[in-house]
Coordinates of C-alpha atoms in Angstrom, one line a residue:
M703 CA 0.0 0.0 0.0
V704 CA 1.5 2.0 -1.7
S705 CA 2.0 0.3 0.9
A706 CA 0.6 1.9 1.9
A707 CA 2.4 3.1 5.3
L708 CA 3.1 5.6 8.1
L709 CA 6.8 5.8 7.6
T710 CA 9.4 7.2 5.4
A711 CA 11.0 3.9 4.6
S712 CA 14.7 3.4 4.9
C713 CA 16.1 1.0 2.4
S714 CA 19.1 0.6 4.8
L715 CA 16.7 -1.6 6.8
V716 CA 16.2 -3.9 3.8
G717 CA 18.7 -6.7 3.2
S718 CA 20.6 -6.7 0.0
G719 CA 23.8 -8.1 -1.4
D720 CA 25.5 -9.3 -4.5
G721 CA 23.8 -12.7 -4.2
G722 CA 25.1 -15.9 -5.6
D723 CA 24.2 -18.1 -8.5
D724 CA 20.7 -17.8 -9.8
D725 CA 19.7 -21.2 -8.2
T726 CA 20.9 -20.1 -4.7
K727 CA 19.4 -16.6 -4.6
V728 CA 15.9 -15.3 -4.9
V729 CA 15.4 -11.7 -6.0
L730 CA 12.4 -9.8 -4.6
V731 CA 11.2 -6.7 -6.5
T732 CA 9.2 -4.4 -4.3
H733 CA 8.3 -0.8 -3.5
E734 CA 10.4 1.7 -1.5
S735 CA 8.2 1.3 1.6
F736 CA 9.0 -2.4 2.0
V737 CA 10.7 -3.2 5.4
M738 CA 11.9 -6.7 6.4
S739 CA 14.1 -7.0 9.5
K740 CA 17.5 -8.6 9.2
K741 CA 16.2 -11.2 11.7
L742 CA 13.3 -12.2 9.4
Q743 CA 15.5 -12.2 6.4
K744 CA 18.0 -14.6 8.1
Q745 CA 15.1 -16.8 9.1
F746 CA 13.9 -17.0 5.6
E747 CA 17.4 -17.7 4.3
D748 CA 18.0 -20.4 7.0
E749 CA 14.7 -22.1 6.4
S750 CA 14.7 -22.0 2.6
G751 CA 18.4 -22.2 1.7
Y752 CA 18.2 -19.2 -0.6
D753 CA 20.0 -15.9 -0.3
L754 CA 17.5 -13.0 -0.5
V755 CA 18.2 -10.0 -2.6
I756 CA 15.8 -7.1 -2.4
K757 CA 15.4 -4.5 -5.1
A758 CA 13.1 -1.6 -3.9
S759 CA 12.1 1.5 -5.8
G760 CA 9.0 3.6 -6.4
D761 CA 5.5 3.1 -5.1
A762 CA 2.9 0.5 -6.1
G763 CA 2.1 2.3 -9.4
A764 CA 5.7 2.8 -10.4
L765 CA 6.5 -0.8 -9.4
T766 CA 3.7 -2.2 -11.6
N767 CA 4.7 -0.1 -14.5
K768 CA 8.3 -1.2 -14.3
L769 CA 7.3 -4.8 -14.1
V770 CA 5.2 -4.4 -17.3
L771 CA 8.1 -2.8 -19.1
T772 CA 10.5 -5.6 -18.1
K773 CA 8.1 -8.5 -18.4
D774 CA 10.1 -10.1 -21.2
D775 CA 13.3 -10.0 -19.1
P776 CA 12.2 -9.7 -15.5
T777 CA 14.5 -8.1 -13.0
G778 CA 13.6 -10.5 -10.2
D779 CA 11.9 -13.7 -9.2
A780 CA 9.1 -12.5 -6.9
V781 CA 7.2 -9.3 -6.4
F782 CA 5.7 -7.7 -3.3
G783 CA 3.6 -4.5 -3.2
I784 CA 1.3 -4.7 -6.2
D785 CA -2.0 -3.5 -4.6
N786 CA -5.7 -3.9 -5.6
T787 CA -5.6 -0.6 -7.6
F788 CA -2.9 -2.1 -10.0
G789 CA -3.5 -5.8 -9.6
S790 CA -5.6 -6.3 -12.7
R791 CA -3.1 -4.5 -14.9
A792 CA -0.3 -6.7 -13.7
I793 CA -2.4 -9.8 -14.5
D794 CA -3.7 -8.6 -17.8
E795 CA -0.1 -7.7 -18.9
G796 CA 1.1 -11.3 -18.2
V797 CA 3.6 -10.1 -15.6
L798 CA 2.9 -13.0 -13.1
A799 CA 2.9 -16.7 -13.0
P800 CA 0.1 -18.7 -11.3
Y801 CA 0.8 -19.9 -7.8
A802 CA -2.0 -21.0 -5.4
A803 CA -0.3 -20.5 -2.1
K804 CA -1.9 -22.0 1.1
L805 CA -3.6 -19.1 2.7
P806 CA -3.8 -18.5 6.5
D807 CA -7.1 -17.9 8.3
G808 CA -9.0 -15.0 6.9
A809 CA -6.7 -14.3 4.0
S810 CA -9.1 -15.5 1.3
T811 CA -11.2 -12.4 2.1
Y812 CA -8.6 -10.3 0.4
A813 CA -8.2 -12.3 -2.8
L814 CA -8.2 -10.1 -5.9
A815 CA -11.5 -10.3 -7.7
G816 CA -11.0 -11.8 -11.2
D817 CA -7.7 -13.5 -10.3
D818 CA -8.8 -16.9 -11.4
E819 CA -5.3 -18.3 -11.8
H820 CA -4.2 -17.1 -8.3
A821 CA -1.4 -15.0 -9.6
L822 CA -1.5 -12.6 -6.7
T823 CA -1.3 -13.7 -3.0
P824 CA -2.7 -11.3 -0.4
V825 CA -0.1 -10.4 2.3
D826 CA -1.4 -7.3 4.1
T827 CA -4.3 -4.9 4.2
G828 CA -5.2 -1.5 5.4
N829 CA -7.5 1.4 4.6
V830 CA -6.8 4.9 3.3
C831 CA -9.0 7.2 5.4
V832 CA -9.4 10.9 6.2
N833 CA -7.9 11.6 9.6
V834 CA -8.6 14.5 11.9
D835 CA -6.7 16.2 14.8
D836 CA -9.1 15.7 17.7
T837 CA -7.3 18.2 19.9
W838 CA -7.6 21.0 17.3
F839 CA -11.3 20.5 16.9
A840 CA -11.8 20.3 20.7
D841 CA -9.8 23.5 21.2
K842 CA -11.8 25.4 18.5
G843 CA -15.2 24.0 19.6
I844 CA -16.0 22.9 16.0
P845 CA -17.6 19.5 15.4
E846 CA -15.4 17.1 13.5
P847 CA -16.3 16.1 10.0
R848 CA -17.7 12.6 9.6
S849 CA -18.2 11.9 5.9
L850 CA -16.8 12.8 2.5
E851 CA -19.7 15.2 2.0
D852 CA -18.8 17.0 5.2
L853 CA -15.4 18.0 3.7
V854 CA -17.1 20.4 1.3
K855 CA -19.0 22.3 4.0
P856 CA -18.0 25.9 4.9
D857 CA -17.0 24.9 8.4
Y858 CA -14.1 22.9 7.0
K859 CA -12.8 25.5 4.4
D860 CA -9.0 25.5 4.1
L861 CA -8.7 22.7 6.6
F862 CA -8.1 19.6 4.4
V863 CA -4.8 18.4 2.8
T864 CA -4.4 15.3 0.7
P865 CA -1.8 13.9 -1.6
G866 CA -2.7 14.1 -5.3
A867 CA -4.1 11.1 -7.2
T868 CA -1.5 11.2 -10.0
T869 CA 1.5 11.3 -7.7
S870 CA 0.5 9.2 -4.7
S871 CA -0.9 5.7 -4.0
P872 CA -3.1 6.9 -1.1
G873 CA -4.1 9.9 -3.3
L874 CA -5.4 7.5 -5.9
A875 CA -7.2 5.4 -3.3
F876 CA -8.9 8.6 -2.1
L877 CA -10.0 9.4 -5.7
L878 CA -11.4 5.9 -5.9
A879 CA -13.3 6.4 -2.7
T880 CA -15.0 9.4 -4.1
I881 CA -15.8 7.6 -7.3
A882 CA -17.4 4.7 -5.3
E883 CA -19.4 7.2 -3.2
F884 CA -20.5 9.7 -5.9
G885 CA -20.5 7.6 -9.0
E886 CA -19.4 8.2 -12.5
D887 CA -21.8 11.1 -12.9
G888 CA -21.0 12.8 -9.6
W889 CA -17.4 12.5 -8.5
Q890 CA -16.0 15.3 -10.7
D891 CA -18.6 17.7 -9.3
Y892 CA -17.6 16.6 -5.8
W893 CA -13.9 17.3 -6.5
G894 CA -14.9 20.7 -7.9
R895 CA -16.6 21.5 -4.6
L896 CA -13.7 20.1 -2.6
M897 CA -11.2 22.3 -4.4
A898 CA -13.5 25.3 -4.0
N899 CA -13.5 24.7 -0.3
G900 CA -9.8 25.2 -0.1
T901 CA -8.4 21.7 -0.2
E902 CA -4.6 21.6 -0.5
L903 CA -2.9 19.0 -2.8
T904 CA 0.6 17.7 -2.2
Q905 CA 2.9 15.4 -4.1
G906 CA 2.8 12.6 -1.5
W907 CA 1.7 11.4 1.9
S908 CA 4.8 12.6 3.7
D909 CA 4.2 16.2 2.6
A910 CA 0.6 16.1 3.6
Y911 CA 0.9 14.3 6.9
E912 CA 4.4 15.3 8.2
V913 CA 4.4 18.9 7.0
D914 CA 0.9 20.3 6.7
F915 CA -1.1 18.2 9.2
T916 CA -1.4 19.8 12.6
Q917 CA -0.4 16.5 14.4
G918 CA 2.3 15.6 11.9
G919 CA 5.2 17.2 13.7
G920 CA 5.9 19.9 11.1
N921 CA 4.0 22.8 12.6
G922 CA 1.3 22.4 10.0
D923 CA -2.0 24.3 10.0
R924 CA -4.4 21.7 8.5
P925 CA -6.2 19.6 11.0
I926 CA -7.8 17.2 8.4
V927 CA -5.5 15.0 6.3
L928 CA -5.6 11.9 4.2
S929 CA -3.8 9.0 5.9
Y930 CA -4.6 5.5 7.1
D931 CA -6.9 3.7 9.6
S932 CA -3.7 2.7 11.5
S933 CA -2.5 6.3 12.0
P934 CA -4.2 7.0 15.4
A935 CA -2.0 4.2 16.9
F936 CA 1.0 6.4 16.3
T937 CA -0.2 9.7 17.7
L938 CA -0.5 8.7 21.3
D939 CA -0.8 11.4 23.9
G940 CA 1.2 9.8 26.7
Q941 CA -1.9 9.6 28.9
G942 CA -3.5 6.4 27.5
G943 CA -5.2 8.1 24.5
T944 CA -4.5 9.3 21.0
T945 CA -4.7 12.8 19.5
T946 CA -6.2 11.8 16.2
S947 CA -9.0 9.8 14.7
A948 CA -9.6 8.1 11.4
L949 CA -13.0 8.8 9.9
L950 CA -14.2 5.3 9.2
D951 CA -16.9 6.4 6.7
T952 CA -14.3 7.8 4.3
C953 CA -12.1 4.8 3.9
F954 CA -10.9 2.9 0.8
R955 CA -9.6 -0.6 1.3
Q956 CA -6.1 -1.4 0.1
V957 CA -4.6 -4.9 -0.2
E958 CA -1.0 -5.6 -1.0
Y959 CA -0.1 -8.8 -2.8
A960 CA 3.0 -10.9 -3.5
G961 CA 3.5 -13.1 -6.6
V962 CA 5.9 -15.1 -8.7
L963 CA 7.1 -13.3 -11.7
A964 CA 6.6 -14.9 -15.1
G965 CA 10.0 -15.9 -16.5
A966 CA 11.6 -15.9 -13.1
H967 CA 15.1 -17.4 -13.0
N968 CA 14.2 -19.0 -9.7
P969 CA 10.5 -19.7 -9.5
D970 CA 11.0 -22.3 -6.7
G971 CA 12.7 -19.6 -4.6
A972 CA 9.9 -17.1 -5.4
R973 CA 7.2 -19.5 -4.3
A974 CA 9.2 -20.2 -1.0
L975 CA 9.3 -16.4 -0.4
V976 CA 5.6 -15.9 -1.0
D977 CA 4.9 -18.7 1.5
F978 CA 7.2 -17.1 4.0
M979 CA 5.3 -13.8 3.8
L980 CA 2.2 -15.7 4.9
S981 CA 4.0 -17.3 7.8
E982 CA 3.2 -16.2 11.4
P983 CA 6.5 -14.5 12.1
F984 CA 6.3 -12.3 8.9
Q985 CA 2.6 -11.6 9.5
E986 CA 3.2 -10.6 13.1
A987 CA 5.9 -8.1 12.1
L988 CA 3.7 -6.2 9.6
P989 CA 2.1 -3.6 11.9
D990 CA 5.4 -2.4 13.4
A991 CA 7.4 -2.8 10.2
M992 CA 5.1 -1.4 7.6
Y993 CA 2.1 0.0 9.5
V994 CA -0.4 -2.4 7.8
F995 CA -2.7 -5.1 9.1
P996 CA -1.8 -8.8 8.5
V997 CA -4.2 -10.9 6.4
D998 CA -3.9 -13.7 8.9
S999 CA -6.8 -13.2 11.2
S1000 CA -5.3 -15.4 13.9
V1001 CA -2.3 -13.0 14.4
A1002 CA -2.6 -10.8 17.5
L1003 CA -2.2 -7.1 16.9
P1004 CA 0.1 -4.9 19.0
E1005 CA -1.6 -3.4 22.1
D1006 CA -1.8 0.1 20.7
W1007 CA -3.3 -1.2 17.4
A1008 CA -5.9 -3.2 19.2
R1009 CA -7.0 0.0 21.0
F1010 CA -6.6 2.7 18.4
A1011 CA -6.3 1.3 14.9
R1012 CA -9.9 0.7 14.2
Q1013 CA -10.9 -0.7 10.8
P1014 CA -14.0 0.3 8.9
E1015 CA -16.8 -2.2 8.6
H1016 CA -17.8 -1.1 5.1
P1017 CA -14.9 0.5 3.3
F1018 CA -15.3 1.8 -0.2
T1019 CA -14.2 -0.5 -3.0
V1020 CA -14.1 -0.4 -6.8
D1021 CA -14.0 -3.5 -8.9
P1022 CA -10.3 -4.1 -10.0
A1023 CA -11.3 -4.7 -13.6
Q1024 CA -13.1 -1.3 -13.6
I1025 CA -10.0 0.4 -12.2
A1026 CA -7.9 -1.2 -14.9
E1027 CA -10.2 -0.1 -17.6
H1028 CA -10.8 3.5 -16.4
R1029 CA -7.7 4.5 -14.3
D1030 CA -6.0 6.6 -17.0
E1031 CA -9.3 8.3 -17.9
W1032 CA -10.1 9.0 -14.3
L1033 CA -6.7 10.5 -13.6
R1034 CA -6.9 12.7 -16.7
D1035 CA -10.3 14.0 -15.6
W1036 CA -9.1 14.4 -12.0
S1037 CA -6.2 16.5 -13.2
D1038 CA -8.5 18.7 -15.3
V1039 CA -10.9 19.3 -12.3
T1040 CA -8.2 20.0 -9.8
S1041 CA -6.2 22.4 -12.0
R1042 CA -9.1 24.8 -12.7

């Protein structure tokens, strides 16, 4: 998601190396927010017998585009980080090889619709949601917004900041939430009203949250921001509470997948890596490592997540095939509306 995640990932945390022969190493192609501890990497290598090499760059969209461009000569064996907004494209372009991994409890819920050959295996999930600074609204005596429609009301003029849909994975997810809510005939009008109400657009999540959001640590002046359902677990007030809330009626579900690349030099190693990402140790590490929820429903969440990272019961979704068909058109239209 993109991952989708509440960190500026450091590739220094990700294992890498020169690797060995093609039959002794497995190369993972992923996005720049991927984090796997050295302990977990060593566990995979010890259990599988393969040396793991990680190639990380870009977000989920850039990752998928690169895989499509290199599909005739893939740069790795396995991929992690294609999400449900780009999954259909990867499948349609023949980037992936079928692999029906054994899924843990609850993971089948997140299978990509239309993926009949099981090319993508769900690994983690989370929701892109509008977040609010509870302390700011309490101090001002203004009721917090609750819905997408609330964001265009005069009470919230000049208060919302969001990453753009063309430059950010969560920004695209937010655009899809508005399409799901207002439909093909209404989403452009909604965005026109949103921009007229002083919405600020940024290049990415970090700019919006860490710089412009009032709880982001950058002395920002916007108390409403696009972020994640897990974000409140990381704005603790030191007194047993949190200073922010996710608006659960504004959320779009994101799922990140792993898969075996078609034409991989080491498909056996790729399948072993996909299996490892479904294992309990890897699933347990996801919240702290990448700020996402495991797909294994039997895995216990960290205490702060259990208290403050609430997930929506009915997040917005858009059919992956519809996203694949209309993504470019929607992004062109979005650019037109937001540049007026």
